[in-house]
Coordinates of C-alpha atoms and ligand atoms in Angstrom, one line a residue:
M1 CA 69.4 -6.4 270.8
R2 CA 66.9 -7.4 268.1
V3 CA 68.1 -4.6 265.8
L4 CA 71.7 -5.5 266.2
Q5 CA 70.9 -9.2 265.6
T6 CA 69.0 -8.3 262.4
I7 CA 71.8 -6.1 261.1
L8 CA 74.4 -8.8 261.8
F9 CA 72.2 -11.3 260.2
L10 CA 71.7 -9.2 257.1
L11 CA 75.4 -8.5 256.8
L12 CA 76.0 -12.3 257.0
F13 CA 73.3 -12.8 254.3
I14 CA 75.0 -10.3 252.0
S15 CA 78.3 -11.9 252.4
T16 CA 77.1 -15.3 251.3
S17 CA 77.8 -16.0 247.6
T18 CA 76.0 -18.6 245.6
Q19 CA 77.9 -21.6 244.5
A20 CA 79.2 -21.8 240.9
Q21 CA 76.4 -23.0 238.7
S22 CA 76.3 -26.3 236.7
I23 CA 75.9 -26.7 233.0
I24 CA 72.2 -27.0 232.3
N25 CA 70.3 -29.3 229.9
V26 CA 72.9 -32.1 230.5
H27 CA 70.7 -34.6 228.6
D28 CA 71.2 -32.8 225.3
R29 CA 75.0 -32.3 225.7
T30 CA 77.8 -34.5 224.5
T31 CA 78.0 -36.9 227.5
T32 CA 79.7 -40.1 228.5
S33 CA 77.9 -41.9 231.3
L34 CA 79.9 -43.2 234.3
N35 CA 76.8 -45.0 235.6
G36 CA 77.1 -48.7 236.3
T37 CA 79.2 -50.8 238.6
W38 CA 81.5 -48.9 241.0
K39 CA 83.6 -50.1 243.9
V40 CA 82.4 -49.3 247.4
L41 CA 84.1 -49.2 250.9
I42 CA 82.1 -48.6 254.1
D43 CA 84.0 -46.3 256.5
P44 CA 82.1 -45.5 259.7
Y45 CA 85.3 -44.3 261.5
E46 CA 86.4 -42.3 258.4
N47 CA 89.7 -44.2 258.4
G48 CA 90.1 -43.4 254.7
L49 CA 90.0 -39.7 255.4
Y50 CA 91.8 -39.2 258.7
N51 CA 94.9 -40.7 260.3
Y52 CA 94.7 -42.1 263.9
R53 CA 95.3 -38.6 265.3
L54 CA 92.3 -37.4 263.4
Q55 CA 94.4 -35.3 261.0
P56 CA 92.6 -35.1 257.6
F57 CA 94.5 -36.7 254.7
D58 CA 92.9 -34.3 252.2
E59 CA 94.5 -31.3 253.8
M60 CA 98.0 -32.7 253.8
E61 CA 100.6 -31.9 251.2
N62 CA 101.5 -35.6 251.1
P63 CA 98.5 -37.6 252.4
G64 CA 100.3 -40.9 252.2
R65 CA 99.0 -44.1 250.7
A66 CA 96.6 -44.9 253.6
A67 CA 94.2 -42.3 252.2
Y68 CA 91.5 -44.1 250.3
F69 CA 91.4 -41.4 247.6
T70 CA 95.0 -42.2 246.6
D71 CA 93.7 -45.6 245.3
S72 CA 97.0 -47.2 246.3
K73 CA 98.0 -50.8 245.6
Q74 CA 100.4 -52.9 247.6
R75 CA 103.8 -52.4 246.0
D76 CA 105.1 -55.7 247.3
K77 CA 104.2 -58.4 249.7
T78 CA 105.9 -56.6 252.6
E79 CA 103.9 -53.4 252.3
L80 CA 101.1 -52.8 254.9
L81 CA 98.0 -51.4 253.2
E82 CA 94.6 -51.9 254.8
Y83 CA 92.4 -51.4 251.8
D84 CA 92.5 -52.4 248.2
W85 CA 89.9 -50.9 245.8
D86 CA 90.3 -53.7 243.3
T87 CA 89.2 -56.4 245.8
S88 CA 86.4 -54.2 247.4
P89 CA 82.7 -54.9 247.0
T90 CA 80.7 -53.4 244.2
I91 CA 77.7 -51.1 244.1
Q92 CA 75.4 -49.6 241.4
V93 CA 75.5 -45.9 240.5
P94 CA 73.1 -44.2 240.4
G95 CA 71.2 -45.5 243.5
D96 CA 71.2 -45.0 247.2
W97 CA 73.2 -47.6 249.1
S98 CA 70.3 -48.5 251.5
H99 CA 68.5 -50.9 249.0
Q100 CA 71.7 -52.5 247.6
K101 CA 73.0 -54.5 250.5
D102 CA 71.3 -55.7 253.6
E103 CA 74.1 -54.4 255.8
F104 CA 73.7 -50.9 254.2
K105 CA 69.9 -50.7 254.9
W106 CA 70.0 -48.4 257.9
Y107 CA 73.6 -47.2 257.6
E108 CA 74.2 -43.5 258.1
G109 CA 77.8 -42.4 257.8
T110 CA 80.7 -42.3 255.4
M111 CA 80.8 -44.5 252.3
W112 CA 83.5 -44.3 249.6
Y113 CA 83.0 -45.0 245.9
R114 CA 85.6 -45.6 243.2
K115 CA 85.2 -45.7 239.4
K116 CA 88.1 -46.3 237.0
F117 CA 87.6 -45.0 233.5
S118 CA 89.6 -43.9 230.4
Y119 CA 88.5 -41.1 228.2
Q120 CA 89.6 -39.8 224.8
K121 CA 88.5 -36.2 223.9
Q122 CA 86.8 -36.0 220.5
E123 CA 88.5 -32.7 219.7
G124 CA 91.8 -31.3 220.8
N125 CA 90.8 -28.0 222.5
N126 CA 87.5 -29.4 223.9
R127 CA 86.9 -29.3 227.6
V128 CA 85.7 -32.0 229.9
F129 CA 83.4 -31.7 233.0
L130 CA 82.5 -34.2 235.6
H131 CA 78.9 -33.8 236.5
F132 CA 76.9 -35.3 239.4
G133 CA 73.0 -35.2 239.3
A134 CA 73.1 -35.3 243.1
V135 CA 74.9 -37.0 246.0
N136 CA 73.3 -37.2 249.4
Y137 CA 74.4 -35.5 251.5
Y138 CA 78.1 -34.3 251.8
S139 CA 80.6 -35.3 249.2
K140 CA 84.3 -34.8 248.4
V141 CA 85.5 -35.7 244.9
F142 CA 89.0 -36.9 244.0
L143 CA 90.4 -37.6 240.6
N144 CA 93.7 -39.5 240.3
G145 CA 94.4 -38.7 244.0
E146 CA 93.8 -34.9 243.6
K147 CA 90.9 -33.3 245.4
L148 CA 88.5 -31.6 242.9
G149 CA 86.2 -30.1 245.5
E150 CA 83.3 -30.7 247.8
N151 CA 79.5 -30.3 247.7
I152 CA 76.9 -30.0 250.5
G153 CA 73.2 -30.8 249.7
G154 CA 71.7 -34.0 248.7
F155 CA 69.3 -33.1 245.9
T156 CA 71.0 -30.7 243.5
P157 CA 73.7 -31.1 240.7
F158 CA 77.3 -30.0 240.9
Q159 CA 80.3 -30.4 238.6
F160 CA 84.1 -30.0 238.3
E161 CA 86.1 -29.2 235.2
I162 CA 88.7 -32.0 234.6
T163 CA 90.0 -31.0 231.2
D164 CA 93.7 -30.8 232.3
K165 CA 93.4 -33.6 234.9
L166 CA 92.6 -36.5 232.7
K167 CA 95.1 -39.4 232.3
E168 CA 95.2 -42.5 230.1
E169 CA 93.5 -44.4 232.9
N170 CA 91.6 -42.4 235.6
S171 CA 90.7 -43.2 239.2
L172 CA 87.6 -41.3 240.4
V173 CA 87.1 -41.6 244.2
V174 CA 84.1 -40.1 245.9
Y175 CA 83.7 -39.6 249.7
V176 CA 80.0 -39.6 250.6
N177 CA 78.6 -38.8 254.1
N178 CA 74.9 -38.8 254.8
N179 CA 75.0 -38.1 258.5
R180 CA 72.1 -35.8 259.4
K181 CA 73.3 -32.5 260.9
P182 CA 71.4 -30.0 263.1
E183 CA 72.7 -27.1 261.0
G184 CA 71.9 -29.0 257.7
I185 CA 69.3 -28.4 255.0
P186 CA 67.3 -30.5 256.0
T187 CA 68.1 -30.7 259.6
V188 CA 68.3 -34.0 261.7
N189 CA 64.5 -34.5 261.8
T190 CA 62.5 -35.3 258.8
D191 CA 59.6 -37.6 257.9
W192 CA 61.4 -39.3 255.1
F193 CA 64.2 -41.9 254.8
N194 CA 67.7 -40.5 254.7
Y195 CA 68.9 -42.4 251.6
G196 CA 72.6 -41.9 251.2
G197 CA 74.8 -42.3 248.2
I198 CA 75.5 -41.2 244.6
T199 CA 71.7 -41.1 244.0
R200 CA 71.6 -39.7 240.5
D201 CA 73.5 -40.0 237.2
V202 CA 77.2 -39.3 236.9
V203 CA 78.4 -38.1 233.4
L204 CA 81.4 -36.6 231.7
I205 CA 80.3 -33.6 229.6
E206 CA 82.6 -32.7 226.6
T207 CA 82.2 -29.1 225.3
P208 CA 84.0 -26.9 222.8
G209 CA 86.7 -24.6 224.2
T210 CA 84.1 -21.9 224.4
F211 CA 80.6 -23.3 224.9
I212 CA 77.1 -22.3 225.8
E213 CA 77.1 -22.9 229.5
D214 CA 73.7 -21.4 230.4
Y215 CA 70.6 -19.9 228.8
F216 CA 67.2 -18.6 229.7
V217 CA 64.5 -18.5 227.0
Q218 CA 61.0 -17.8 228.2
L219 CA 58.0 -15.5 227.5
N220 CA 58.1 -12.1 229.0
P221 CA 55.8 -12.5 232.0
D222 CA 54.2 -9.2 231.1
N223 CA 54.0 -9.7 227.3
A224 CA 53.2 -13.1 225.9
R225 CA 54.1 -11.8 222.4
E226 CA 57.7 -11.3 223.5
L227 CA 60.6 -13.8 224.1
T228 CA 63.1 -12.7 226.7
G229 CA 66.2 -14.1 228.3
Y230 CA 69.9 -14.5 228.0
I231 CA 72.7 -16.7 226.7
Q232 CA 75.9 -17.2 228.7
L233 CA 79.1 -18.5 227.1
N234 CA 82.0 -20.0 229.1
G235 CA 85.4 -19.8 227.5
V236 CA 88.0 -17.3 226.2
V237 CA 86.2 -16.4 222.9
S238 CA 83.6 -14.4 224.8
D239 CA 82.3 -12.1 222.1
Q240 CA 80.4 -14.3 219.7
E241 CA 77.3 -14.0 217.5
I242 CA 74.5 -16.1 218.8
T243 CA 71.6 -17.4 216.7
I244 CA 68.4 -18.4 218.5
E245 CA 66.0 -20.4 216.4
I246 CA 62.5 -21.9 217.0
P247 CA 62.0 -23.5 213.5
E248 CA 58.4 -24.6 214.0
A249 CA 57.4 -21.1 215.2
G250 CA 59.3 -19.3 212.4
V251 CA 61.5 -17.6 214.9
K252 CA 65.2 -16.9 214.1
F253 CA 67.2 -14.0 215.3
T254 CA 70.8 -13.2 216.3
T255 CA 72.3 -11.4 219.2
Q256 CA 75.9 -10.7 220.3
T257 CA 77.6 -11.7 223.5
N258 CA 79.6 -9.0 225.5
T259 CA 83.1 -9.3 226.8
E260 CA 81.7 -11.4 229.7
G261 CA 80.3 -13.8 227.2
K262 CA 76.7 -12.8 228.0
A263 CA 73.9 -11.8 225.6
E264 CA 70.5 -10.6 226.8
F265 CA 67.6 -10.4 224.4
T266 CA 64.0 -9.6 223.9
K267 CA 62.3 -10.5 220.7
K268 CA 58.8 -9.9 219.5
I269 CA 57.2 -13.0 218.1
K270 CA 53.9 -14.1 216.7
K271 CA 51.6 -16.0 219.0
L272 CA 53.1 -19.4 220.0
R273 CA 51.0 -22.4 221.0
Y274 CA 51.1 -22.0 224.7
W275 CA 52.1 -24.9 227.0
T276 CA 49.1 -26.1 229.0
P277 CA 48.4 -29.4 230.9
E278 CA 45.8 -30.2 228.2
D279 CA 48.2 -29.3 225.4
P280 CA 51.8 -29.6 226.7
K281 CA 53.4 -28.1 223.5
L282 CA 57.2 -28.2 223.5
Y283 CA 59.1 -26.4 220.8
T284 CA 62.6 -27.4 219.6
V285 CA 64.8 -24.4 220.4
N286 CA 68.3 -24.3 218.8
I287 CA 70.9 -22.0 220.2
H288 CA 73.9 -21.6 218.0
S289 CA 77.1 -19.8 219.0
E290 CA 80.1 -19.6 216.7
T291 CA 81.6 -22.6 218.5
D292 CA 78.7 -24.5 220.0
L293 CA 75.1 -25.7 219.4
V294 CA 72.6 -26.6 222.1
T295 CA 69.1 -27.9 221.4
D296 CA 66.4 -28.0 224.0
Q297 CA 62.6 -28.8 224.2
I298 CA 61.0 -25.7 225.7
G299 CA 57.3 -25.0 226.4
F300 CA 56.1 -21.4 226.5
R301 CA 53.5 -20.1 228.9
T302 CA 52.8 -17.3 231.4
I303 CA 52.0 -17.9 235.0
K304 CA 50.9 -15.2 237.4
T305 CA 48.3 -14.4 240.1
D306 CA 45.6 -11.8 240.2
G307 CA 44.0 -11.5 243.6
P308 CA 42.8 -15.0 244.5
D309 CA 43.3 -16.4 240.9
I310 CA 46.2 -18.3 239.5
L311 CA 46.4 -17.4 235.8
L312 CA 48.0 -19.8 233.4
N313 CA 48.2 -18.0 230.0
G314 CA 45.8 -15.5 231.4
K315 CA 43.1 -18.0 232.4
S316 CA 42.2 -19.0 235.9
V317 CA 43.3 -22.5 236.8
F318 CA 42.6 -24.9 239.7
L319 CA 45.7 -27.0 240.6
R320 CA 44.5 -30.6 240.8
G321 CA 47.6 -31.9 242.5
I322 CA 49.2 -34.6 244.5
S323 CA 52.4 -34.6 246.7
I324 CA 55.1 -37.0 245.7
H325 CA 58.4 -38.1 247.3
E326 CA 61.3 -39.1 245.1
E327 CA 61.1 -42.8 245.8
N328 CA 60.3 -45.9 243.7
P329 CA 58.3 -48.1 246.1
Y330 CA 59.2 -51.3 244.2
R331 CA 62.9 -50.6 244.5
V332 CA 62.5 -49.2 248.0
G333 CA 64.9 -46.5 247.2
R334 CA 65.4 -43.1 245.6
A335 CA 63.9 -42.7 242.2
Y336 CA 66.4 -41.6 239.7
S337 CA 65.6 -42.8 236.2
E338 CA 63.3 -41.9 233.3
A339 CA 61.3 -45.1 234.0
D340 CA 60.9 -44.1 237.7
A341 CA 59.5 -40.7 236.5
E342 CA 57.2 -42.4 234.1
L343 CA 55.9 -44.7 236.9
L344 CA 55.3 -41.9 239.5
L345 CA 53.9 -39.3 237.1
G346 CA 51.9 -41.9 235.2
W347 CA 50.1 -42.6 238.5
A348 CA 49.5 -38.8 239.0
K349 CA 48.0 -38.6 235.5
D350 CA 45.8 -41.6 236.2
L351 CA 44.6 -39.8 239.4
G352 CA 43.4 -36.9 237.2
C353 CA 46.2 -34.4 238.2
N354 CA 47.3 -31.4 236.3
F355 CA 49.9 -30.6 239.0
V356 CA 52.4 -32.3 241.3
R357 CA 54.1 -31.1 244.4
L358 CA 57.6 -32.6 244.4
A359 CA 58.3 -32.8 248.1
H360 CA 60.4 -31.8 250.0
Y361 CA 63.5 -31.3 248.0
P362 CA 64.5 -30.9 244.3
H363 CA 63.7 -34.1 242.4
N364 CA 65.9 -35.5 239.5
E365 CA 65.7 -34.0 236.1
Y366 CA 63.8 -36.8 234.6
M367 CA 60.8 -35.8 236.8
I368 CA 60.9 -32.3 235.4
E369 CA 61.4 -33.4 231.8
K370 CA 58.5 -35.9 232.0
A371 CA 56.2 -33.4 233.7
N372 CA 56.8 -31.0 230.7
E373 CA 56.0 -33.8 228.3
L374 CA 52.9 -35.1 230.2
G375 CA 51.4 -31.7 231.0
L376 CA 51.8 -31.6 234.8
M377 CA 52.5 -28.3 236.4
V378 CA 55.2 -28.6 239.1
W379 CA 55.9 -27.2 242.6
E380 CA 59.6 -27.5 243.3
E381 CA 60.9 -27.2 246.9
V382 CA 64.2 -26.9 248.8
P383 CA 64.3 -29.0 252.1
V384 CA 64.0 -26.0 254.5
Y385 CA 61.9 -28.3 256.6
W386 CA 60.8 -28.0 260.2
T387 CA 63.3 -26.9 262.8
I388 CA 66.1 -25.3 260.7
H389 CA 68.9 -23.4 262.4
W390 CA 67.7 -20.0 261.3
N391 CA 70.5 -18.0 263.0
N392 CA 73.4 -20.0 261.3
P393 CA 74.8 -18.2 258.2
D394 CA 76.2 -21.4 256.9
T395 CA 72.7 -22.9 257.0
Y396 CA 71.4 -20.0 255.0
K397 CA 74.3 -20.3 252.5
N398 CA 73.4 -24.0 252.1
A399 CA 69.7 -23.2 251.6
S400 CA 70.5 -20.4 249.1
N401 CA 72.9 -22.6 247.2
Q402 CA 70.3 -25.4 246.9
L403 CA 67.6 -22.9 245.8
S404 CA 69.8 -21.1 243.3
T405 CA 71.0 -24.4 241.9
V406 CA 67.6 -25.8 241.3
I407 CA 66.3 -22.5 239.8
N408 CA 69.3 -22.5 237.5
R409 CA 68.8 -26.1 236.5
D410 CA 65.0 -25.8 235.8
K411 CA 64.5 -22.2 234.8
N412 CA 63.5 -23.2 231.2
S413 CA 60.9 -25.7 232.4
A414 CA 57.4 -24.6 231.4
A415 CA 55.9 -27.2 233.8
T416 CA 57.7 -25.6 236.8
I417 CA 55.4 -22.8 238.0
I418 CA 56.2 -22.6 241.8
W419 CA 59.4 -22.4 243.8
S420 CA 58.6 -23.4 247.4
L421 CA 60.9 -21.9 250.1
A422 CA 59.9 -24.1 253.1
N423 CA 57.6 -26.6 254.7
E424 CA 56.0 -26.3 258.1
T425 CA 58.7 -24.1 259.7
P426 CA 58.0 -22.9 263.3
V427 CA 57.4 -19.1 263.3
S428 CA 60.0 -16.8 264.8
D429 CA 61.7 -13.6 263.8
P430 CA 64.9 -15.4 262.7
R431 CA 62.8 -17.8 260.6
N432 CA 61.0 -14.8 259.0
D433 CA 64.3 -13.0 258.2
F434 CA 65.8 -16.2 256.7
L435 CA 62.8 -16.9 254.5
F436 CA 62.4 -13.2 253.5
E437 CA 66.0 -13.3 252.3
L438 CA 65.4 -16.6 250.5
S439 CA 62.3 -15.1 248.8
K440 CA 64.3 -12.1 247.6
L441 CA 67.0 -14.4 246.2
A442 CA 64.4 -16.5 244.3
R443 CA 62.8 -13.4 242.8
S444 CA 66.2 -12.0 241.8
L445 CA 67.0 -15.3 240.0
D446 CA 63.6 -15.8 238.3
N447 CA 60.8 -13.2 238.2
T448 CA 58.7 -15.4 235.9
R449 CA 57.4 -17.9 238.4
L450 CA 55.4 -17.9 241.6
L451 CA 56.7 -18.4 245.2
S452 CA 55.0 -20.4 247.9
A453 CA 55.6 -22.4 251.0
A454 CA 53.6 -24.5 253.5
M455 CA 53.1 -22.0 256.3
E456 CA 51.8 -22.3 259.8
V457 CA 48.1 -22.5 261.0
H458 CA 46.8 -21.9 264.5
T459 CA 43.5 -21.6 266.4
E460 CA 42.5 -19.3 269.2
P461 CA 41.4 -20.9 272.5
D462 CA 37.9 -19.4 272.2
N463 CA 37.3 -21.0 268.8
P464 CA 39.2 -24.2 268.2
L465 CA 37.2 -24.9 265.0
E466 CA 38.4 -21.8 263.2
F467 CA 41.8 -22.4 261.6
I468 CA 43.7 -19.2 261.1
V469 CA 46.4 -18.8 258.5
E470 CA 48.2 -15.7 259.6
D471 CA 51.9 -16.0 258.9
K472 CA 54.4 -13.3 258.0
L473 CA 55.7 -15.7 255.4
A474 CA 52.4 -15.1 253.4
E475 CA 53.6 -11.6 252.6
F476 CA 56.8 -12.9 250.9
V477 CA 55.0 -15.4 248.6
D478 CA 52.4 -15.3 245.8
I479 CA 50.4 -18.4 246.9
V480 CA 49.3 -19.0 250.5
A481 CA 49.8 -22.7 251.1
F482 CA 49.3 -24.7 254.3
N483 CA 49.1 -28.3 255.4
E484 CA 46.0 -29.4 257.4
Y485 CA 45.5 -32.7 259.1
I486 CA 42.1 -32.3 260.7
G487 CA 40.7 -35.8 261.2
W488 CA 44.2 -37.4 261.5
Y489 CA 46.5 -35.4 263.8
N490 CA 43.7 -33.2 265.0
G491 CA 40.5 -35.0 266.1
L492 CA 38.5 -37.4 263.9
P493 CA 37.2 -36.8 260.3
S494 CA 33.8 -35.7 261.6
K495 CA 35.6 -32.6 263.0
L496 CA 35.8 -31.3 259.5
E497 CA 32.1 -30.8 259.3
N498 CA 32.3 -27.8 261.7
S499 CA 35.7 -26.5 260.7
S500 CA 36.3 -23.2 259.0
W501 CA 39.4 -21.3 257.9
K502 CA 40.3 -17.6 258.3
I503 CA 42.9 -16.6 255.7
P504 CA 43.1 -12.8 255.5
Y505 CA 45.1 -12.5 252.2
D506 CA 43.9 -11.5 248.8
K507 CA 46.0 -14.3 247.3
P508 CA 45.3 -17.8 246.0
V509 CA 45.0 -20.4 248.7
F510 CA 46.5 -23.8 248.2
I511 CA 46.2 -26.8 250.5
S512 CA 49.7 -28.3 250.2
E513 CA 48.8 -31.4 252.4
F514 CA 45.9 -33.2 253.9
G515 CA 45.6 -37.0 254.3
A516 CA 45.4 -40.1 256.5
G517 CA 47.3 -43.3 256.8
A518 CA 45.9 -46.6 255.5
K519 CA 47.5 -50.0 255.1
A520 CA 46.5 -51.2 251.6
G521 CA 44.1 -54.1 251.9
F522 CA 43.2 -53.4 255.5
H523 CA 39.5 -53.0 255.7
A524 CA 37.3 -52.1 258.7
D525 CA 34.7 -49.4 259.6
S526 CA 35.5 -45.7 258.9
L527 CA 36.6 -45.0 262.5
T528 CA 39.3 -47.7 262.6
R529 CA 42.7 -46.1 262.2
F530 CA 44.7 -47.2 259.2
S531 CA 41.8 -48.8 257.5
E532 CA 41.2 -47.9 253.8
E533 CA 37.7 -46.9 254.9
Y534 CA 39.0 -44.3 257.4
Q535 CA 41.3 -42.8 254.8
A536 CA 38.5 -42.7 252.2
D537 CA 36.1 -41.1 254.7
L538 CA 38.6 -38.4 255.6
Y539 CA 39.2 -37.6 251.9
K540 CA 35.4 -37.3 251.3
R541 CA 35.0 -34.9 254.3
S542 CA 38.2 -33.0 253.5
I543 CA 37.2 -32.3 249.9
T544 CA 33.8 -31.1 251.0
A545 CA 35.1 -28.9 253.9
L546 CA 38.0 -27.3 252.0
Q547 CA 35.7 -26.1 249.2
S548 CA 34.3 -23.6 251.7
I549 CA 37.5 -21.7 251.4
E550 CA 36.6 -18.9 249.0
N551 CA 40.2 -18.4 247.6
L552 CA 40.9 -22.1 247.2
R553 CA 42.7 -22.6 243.9
G554 CA 44.3 -26.0 244.4
M555 CA 45.5 -28.9 246.6
S556 CA 48.1 -31.6 246.7
P557 CA 47.0 -34.2 249.2
W558 CA 49.6 -36.1 251.1
I559 CA 50.6 -38.3 249.3
L560 CA 50.7 -40.3 246.0
V561 CA 52.5 -43.4 247.3
D562 CA 53.4 -44.9 250.7
F563 CA 57.0 -44.0 251.4
R564 CA 59.7 -45.1 253.9
S565 CA 60.1 -43.1 257.1
P566 CA 61.9 -44.1 260.3
R567 CA 59.3 -42.2 262.2
R568 CA 56.6 -44.8 261.4
Q569 CA 57.2 -48.0 263.3
L570 CA 53.7 -49.5 264.0
T571 CA 54.4 -53.2 263.4
G572 CA 52.2 -54.9 260.9
I573 CA 50.8 -51.6 259.7
Q574 CA 53.6 -49.2 259.1
D575 CA 56.8 -51.2 259.4
G576 CA 59.0 -48.2 258.7
W577 CA 56.6 -46.8 256.0
N578 CA 54.4 -43.7 256.1
R579 CA 51.1 -45.1 254.9
K580 CA 49.4 -41.9 253.8
G581 CA 49.8 -42.9 250.2
L582 CA 46.8 -43.2 247.9
I583 CA 48.8 -46.1 246.5
G584 CA 50.5 -48.8 248.6
D585 CA 54.1 -49.9 248.3
Q586 CA 53.2 -52.7 245.9
G587 CA 51.2 -50.3 243.6
E588 CA 47.8 -51.1 245.1
K589 CA 45.3 -48.3 244.7
K590 CA 43.4 -47.6 247.9
Q591 CA 39.7 -46.5 248.1
A592 CA 40.8 -42.9 248.7
F593 CA 42.5 -42.9 245.3
Y594 CA 39.2 -43.2 243.6
I595 CA 37.6 -40.6 245.9
L596 CA 40.1 -38.0 244.8
Q597 CA 40.1 -39.2 241.2
E598 CA 36.3 -38.6 241.0
F599 CA 36.7 -35.1 242.5
Y600 CA 39.5 -34.2 240.0
R601 CA 37.5 -35.5 237.1
S602 CA 34.6 -33.2 238.2
K603 CA 36.9 -30.3 238.6
A604 CA 38.5 -30.9 235.2
S605 CA 35.0 -30.7 233.6
E606 CA 34.2 -27.3 235.2
K607 CA 34.8 -24.2 233.1
H608 CA 36.6 -21.5 235.0
Ligands
GCU1 C1 53.8 -33.1 257.5 C2 55.0 -33.0 256.6 C3 55.2 -34.3 255.7 C4 54.9 -35.5 256.6 C5 53.4 -35.5 256.8 C6 53.0 -36.7 257.7 O1 52.8 -32.2 257.0 O2 55.0 -31.9 255.7 O3 56.5 -34.3 255.3 O4 55.2 -36.7 255.9 O5 53.0 -34.3 257.6 O6 52.9 -36.5 258.9 O7 52.7 -37.7 257.2

């Protein structure tokens, strides 16, 4: 039975194709923002999508004017129409709906958005794309009453070409549903708030008729004196000469695209100034085709492992990290802007970090761009979190789409050094098969970065103080990571004194989480739960205990800032917030912040 199940599963895996990829480096393209004030209609019974017999309007030849996406107006006073976009409430885009109206705070369901816009192309044969940074969770996009398509996944970009669909005045209507689904990625149960909405930028991208859609320009992982990568054109004039130029490095060379519009290259170069956290050097890279020019700021470095060591540009490095959710505590909502990225990553730099674990899903591009500028190495993750439906091929397809999309988006990011496949997923054969396939997909898309995942830990009855990390998943990844909560979910902090770990892999070990809750400003003795003193004591003891792990090469304690979670309802202390932040929801630094900061400063001064 098991063999048959595996064969079926693998056949289903092979059949899943990855979603069409989006244009990368959107911030350096010719764009027109559609951010700002949109109209909004709440629709818990999905009355704008189905008729009263639950027949979907968007699958009808003639959906009729009751469908919200037709953006119909009453033709005369006798017509019955039970919505009117022009008189509907307004909402800001980007931004989750939860923080924008009190009645939206806990809403999970369907919300409709509408934006009217006019657009004049700059050049006749140019093309126009509608690009969403992310929409959580399930979206259907309509332009002038016509369905452009759908997207599943709340944290990755998607786009539609609208070149031949633009009118003088356009009506863009977006259906958004953030209902949590058992077969989803993530599934129904998470420890973060399910912020729904158009949560990131919406832009129109104008490109030449044949344009540079995609490119990969990095150092050869096995030869730092060699550039390697490819350029991918999109358009009818596929065979073009391409010039790649890094002026400051005296690099300029040409290559030729093939009939599919693709050009692969390797180019010997003299030594570049490597990107490092201490010196986050970014080079201006100009990519010219005969019809397009794209400029990007790219850092060059190598990252690999050698036994227990993580080698950045050939030198062993210790990852002084912190975990971060994509949330601005002051807004009490999803982070989405450059200013939000500066706030969160500024705190991480203040803490003494050279690394951030962006939990538990791909963050917005400003976080990646800012990490490259500030010199913070990055762990990026797809929300394959907890009890995923491992046997469902649609669930795998969803996870593989999200992973391939974030790899495609950030593959030129020097700061991004780790793709994480999962977090705390219960061990089973279907789970191992699922993650093995996901690891192969990641390596096929990008063989220049490391793979990891927070894997499972267990103890044997005869030795409850020896924590064993023996997980099949460790064989698929480069860095063995795990979360440990000794002293919070498992005994009291004093338990750490006698704890030890058994991790039988000749690979780097990374503690992806440890921590404790504390209400900022609540002071008591170090055994009083949720006091700052308890959290500080746990940090002191954890830092000491974890250094007994021989292959330890980094950590990202949980978590930089308190964040909203419906799982945390202790009145007066949590009030719907997870309080494990080193910083409170009003920006207050707790005692433990300074404990970790002192440790990181001492680590930074060590010579590896
Ligand atoms: C888990 C999980 C986090 C969660 C944390 C906690 O390890 O990975 O997402 O928030 O523990 O319980 O606070």
